[in-house]
Amino acid sequence: MPASPPPLAAAGQAVALLHQLGAAEIAHPGGTLLAHLQRVRRQLAVWGARPALQLAGLCHAFYGTDGFPTALLSPDSRSGLAEVIGAEAEAIVYLYASCDRKATCPTLADADGAFRNRFTGRLHALDPRRRRDFAELSVANELDLARVDSAFREKWGPELLTLFTRFRPLLSEPAWSECEAVLAGAPQD
C-alpha cells in the first residue's frame, strides 16, 4: 500500500478534485458544498483531530450520505480517492457515507452497537476508534449546518443535542463543548 500523502498536499489535491467534480457549484446551506466541506475540516482541526480525520471531514460527501444523496464519486472509485487523501482518510469517508443513520446512530456509543452499511445492508461492529471518528465527523458536519442555517438549528437542534448527548462518550471535549454552545444556546467564546 502506498504511503499516505502529506496532509497539506493531500488537502490541496482534495480541494482541486472537489473543484473538478463541481463541489464549488453545488448549493448547500451556508453557500456551496465546497465551502461546507472546508468549514467541517477547519472545525475538526480546531478540535485537534488527527490529519486523516481532518481530510475525511474535507471529503466526507464524496460518496453522498443518506442525508445528502448528491455523490461526487461512486463508492466503486474508492482507490482513486485513497490515492489523493490516503487510505485511512478514505476509509473514514467511506464509513461516513455508508452509514444507515436510522439503524446505526441510536446505538453508536454502545460497544456492541451494530453499524449498518446502507450500500451493502451488512451489519458489523466498529472498533472504538472508528466509532469515535464517525461521531466526531457527524458532530462537525451537523454543527456547521446548525451554525449557518437558523431554520435547520431550530428544527433539528433539540434532536441533534439528544443524539450527540448519547455520542458524548465518543466525543472529544472540544466537540462536546461546541455541541452545548451551538445546540443548547450557550454563549460561544
Short mmCIF file of C-alpha atoms in Angstrom, two decimals:
data_model
loop_
_atom_site.label_atom_id
_atom_site.label_comp_id
_atom_site.label_asym_id
_atom_site.label_seq_id
_atom_site.Cartn_x
_atom_site.Cartn_y
_atom_site.Cartn_z
CA MET A 1 0.00 0.00 0.00
CA PRO A 2 1.44 3.43 -0.89
CA ALA A 3 2.26 5.84 1.90
CA SER A 4 -0.31 8.50 2.69
CA PRO A 5 0.41 11.88 1.14
CA PRO A 6 1.44 14.70 3.50
CA PRO A 7 -1.73 16.27 4.97
CA LEU A 8 -1.30 19.73 3.42
CA ALA A 9 -0.53 18.33 -0.01
CA ALA A 10 -3.44 15.92 0.27
CA ALA A 11 -5.81 18.71 1.31
CA GLY A 12 -4.76 20.82 -1.66
CA GLN A 13 -5.21 17.90 -4.04
CA ALA A 14 -8.58 17.08 -2.49
CA VAL A 15 -9.76 20.68 -2.94
CA ALA A 16 -8.61 20.58 -6.57
CA LEU A 17 -10.56 17.35 -7.08
CA LEU A 18 -13.62 18.85 -5.37
CA HIS A 19 -13.45 21.80 -7.79
CA GLN A 20 -13.03 19.44 -10.74
CA LEU A 21 -16.10 17.44 -9.67
CA GLY A 22 -18.25 20.56 -9.25
CA ALA A 23 -18.48 20.89 -5.46
CA ALA A 24 -18.00 24.66 -5.75
CA GLU A 25 -21.22 24.85 -7.81
CA ILE A 26 -23.44 22.58 -5.68
CA ALA A 27 -25.74 24.59 -3.43
CA HIS A 28 -25.54 23.72 0.25
CA PRO A 29 -26.57 25.54 3.44
CA GLY A 30 -24.08 28.33 4.02
CA GLY A 31 -23.09 28.64 0.34
CA THR A 32 -21.71 25.70 -1.59
CA LEU A 33 -20.83 22.12 -0.83
CA LEU A 34 -17.14 23.01 -1.12
CA ALA A 35 -17.49 25.82 1.43
CA HIS A 36 -19.28 23.46 3.82
CA LEU A 37 -16.62 20.76 3.45
CA GLN A 38 -13.85 23.27 4.11
CA ARG A 39 -15.63 24.53 7.25
CA VAL A 40 -16.02 20.96 8.53
CA ARG A 41 -12.30 20.32 8.02
CA ARG A 42 -11.41 23.54 9.83
CA GLN A 43 -13.70 22.65 12.73
CA LEU A 44 -12.06 19.27 13.11
CA ALA A 45 -8.64 20.95 13.06
CA VAL A 46 -9.72 23.37 15.81
CA TRP A 47 -10.78 20.37 17.89
CA GLY A 48 -7.33 18.81 17.43
CA ALA A 49 -8.39 15.93 15.17
CA ARG A 50 -5.57 13.96 13.57
CA PRO A 51 -4.80 14.75 9.90
CA ALA A 52 -6.64 11.71 8.48
CA LEU A 53 -9.88 12.72 10.22
CA GLN A 54 -9.47 16.32 9.04
CA LEU A 55 -9.04 15.08 5.45
CA ALA A 56 -12.10 12.89 5.85
CA GLY A 57 -14.01 15.96 7.02
CA LEU A 58 -12.98 17.75 3.85
CA CYS A 59 -14.08 14.81 1.71
CA HIS A 60 -16.98 13.35 3.69
CA ALA A 61 -19.56 13.93 0.94
CA PHE A 62 -17.65 12.32 -1.94
CA TYR A 63 -19.90 9.24 -1.97
CA GLY A 64 -23.01 11.07 -0.75
CA THR A 65 -24.69 10.21 2.55
CA ASP A 66 -28.15 9.04 3.47
CA GLY A 67 -28.89 12.67 4.39
CA PHE A 68 -27.21 14.24 1.33
CA PRO A 69 -27.60 11.92 -1.68
CA THR A 70 -25.54 14.01 -4.11
CA ALA A 71 -22.40 11.97 -4.73
CA LEU A 72 -19.30 13.32 -6.42
CA LEU A 73 -17.86 9.84 -6.94
CA SER A 74 -19.21 6.32 -6.85
CA PRO A 75 -18.08 4.14 -3.96
CA ASP A 76 -16.61 1.97 -6.74
CA SER A 77 -13.98 4.74 -7.11
CA ARG A 78 -12.54 4.33 -3.62
CA SER A 79 -8.99 3.63 -4.76
CA GLY A 80 -8.84 6.92 -6.68
CA LEU A 81 -9.84 8.96 -3.64
CA ALA A 82 -7.43 6.94 -1.45
CA GLU A 83 -4.58 7.94 -3.79
CA VAL A 84 -5.41 11.60 -3.12
CA ILE A 85 -6.09 11.62 0.63
CA GLY A 86 -4.59 8.34 1.85
CA ALA A 87 -6.17 5.02 2.75
CA GLU A 88 -7.00 5.92 6.36
CA ALA A 89 -8.85 9.12 5.46
CA GLU A 90 -10.67 7.42 2.58
CA ALA A 91 -11.80 4.60 4.88
CA ILE A 92 -13.37 7.22 7.18
CA VAL A 93 -15.07 8.88 4.18
CA TYR A 94 -16.49 5.53 3.10
CA LEU A 95 -17.60 4.69 6.64
CA TYR A 96 -19.38 8.04 6.92
CA ALA A 97 -21.04 7.70 3.52
CA SER A 98 -22.08 4.10 4.04
CA CYS A 99 -23.85 4.65 7.35
CA ASP A 100 -27.54 3.92 7.60
CA ARG A 101 -28.05 6.53 10.29
CA LYS A 102 -31.51 5.43 11.40
CA ALA A 103 -30.22 1.91 12.10
CA THR A 104 -26.79 2.88 13.44
CA CYS A 105 -26.85 6.14 15.37
CA PRO A 106 -29.10 5.16 18.29
CA THR A 107 -26.54 2.58 19.50
CA LEU A 108 -23.28 4.00 18.10
CA ALA A 109 -21.88 4.72 21.56
CA ASP A 110 -22.55 1.14 22.70
CA ALA A 111 -19.51 -1.14 22.44
CA ASP A 112 -21.68 -3.81 20.83
CA GLY A 113 -23.81 -1.41 18.76
CA ALA A 114 -24.28 -2.55 15.17
CA PHE A 115 -23.24 -0.39 12.23
CA ARG A 116 -25.43 -0.88 9.17
CA ASN A 117 -23.86 -0.24 5.77
CA ARG A 118 -26.52 1.36 3.56
CA PHE A 119 -24.70 0.28 0.39
CA THR A 120 -24.48 -3.41 1.27
CA GLY A 121 -27.06 -3.86 4.06
CA ARG A 122 -24.34 -5.57 6.11
CA LEU A 123 -24.31 -5.17 9.88
CA HIS A 124 -20.99 -5.15 11.72
CA ALA A 125 -19.36 -3.83 14.86
CA LEU A 126 -16.96 -0.91 14.74
CA ASP A 127 -13.82 -0.68 16.82
CA PRO A 128 -13.70 2.23 19.28
CA ARG A 129 -11.55 4.46 17.06
CA ARG A 130 -13.91 4.13 14.09
CA ARG A 131 -16.91 4.86 16.31
CA ARG A 132 -15.14 7.98 17.65
CA ASP A 133 -14.20 9.10 14.13
CA PHE A 134 -17.77 8.69 12.93
CA ALA A 135 -19.19 10.56 15.93
CA GLU A 136 -16.71 13.44 15.73
CA LEU A 137 -17.22 13.87 11.98
CA SER A 138 -21.00 13.71 12.42
CA VAL A 139 -20.89 16.42 15.05
CA ALA A 140 -18.62 18.67 12.96
CA ASN A 141 -20.91 18.25 9.96
CA GLU A 142 -24.19 18.88 11.75
CA LEU A 143 -22.87 21.77 13.85
CA ASP A 144 -21.74 23.52 10.69
CA LEU A 145 -25.28 23.25 9.31
CA ALA A 146 -26.74 24.47 12.61
CA ARG A 147 -24.39 27.48 12.65
CA VAL A 148 -25.13 28.64 9.10
CA ASP A 149 -28.86 27.87 8.94
CA SER A 150 -31.03 29.06 11.81
CA ALA A 151 -34.10 27.24 10.43
CA PHE A 152 -32.11 23.98 10.45
CA ARG A 153 -30.95 24.67 14.01
CA GLU A 154 -34.49 25.45 15.20
CA LYS A 155 -35.96 22.35 13.53
CA TRP A 156 -33.23 19.81 14.27
CA GLY A 157 -31.23 21.30 17.15
CA PRO A 158 -33.06 19.56 20.02
CA GLU A 159 -32.96 16.18 18.25
CA LEU A 160 -29.27 16.61 17.43
CA LEU A 161 -28.46 17.58 21.01
CA THR A 162 -30.21 14.42 22.22
CA LEU A 163 -28.28 12.30 19.70
CA PHE A 164 -24.94 13.93 20.47
CA THR A 165 -25.57 13.55 24.19
CA ARG A 166 -25.71 9.79 23.51
CA PHE A 167 -22.48 10.17 21.47
CA ARG A 168 -20.77 12.07 24.29
CA PRO A 169 -18.54 9.16 25.44
CA LEU A 170 -17.13 9.09 21.89
CA LEU A 171 -16.53 12.84 21.54
CA SER A 172 -13.52 14.95 22.35
CA GLU A 173 -14.08 17.61 24.99
CA PRO A 174 -13.88 20.43 22.42
CA ALA A 175 -16.53 18.72 20.23
CA TRP A 176 -18.87 18.21 23.18
CA SER A 177 -18.40 21.82 24.34
CA GLU A 178 -19.27 23.02 20.85
CA CYS A 179 -22.41 20.85 20.84
CA GLU A 180 -23.57 22.53 24.00
CA ALA A 181 -22.69 26.00 22.74
CA VAL A 182 -24.39 25.67 19.36
CA LEU A 183 -27.32 23.40 20.13
CA ALA A 184 -28.17 24.28 23.72
CA GLY A 185 -27.85 28.01 23.16
CA ALA A 186 -24.90 28.54 25.50
CA PRO A 187 -22.86 31.62 24.60
CA GLN A 188 -19.83 30.95 22.43
CA ASP A 189 -16.40 32.37 23.24
#
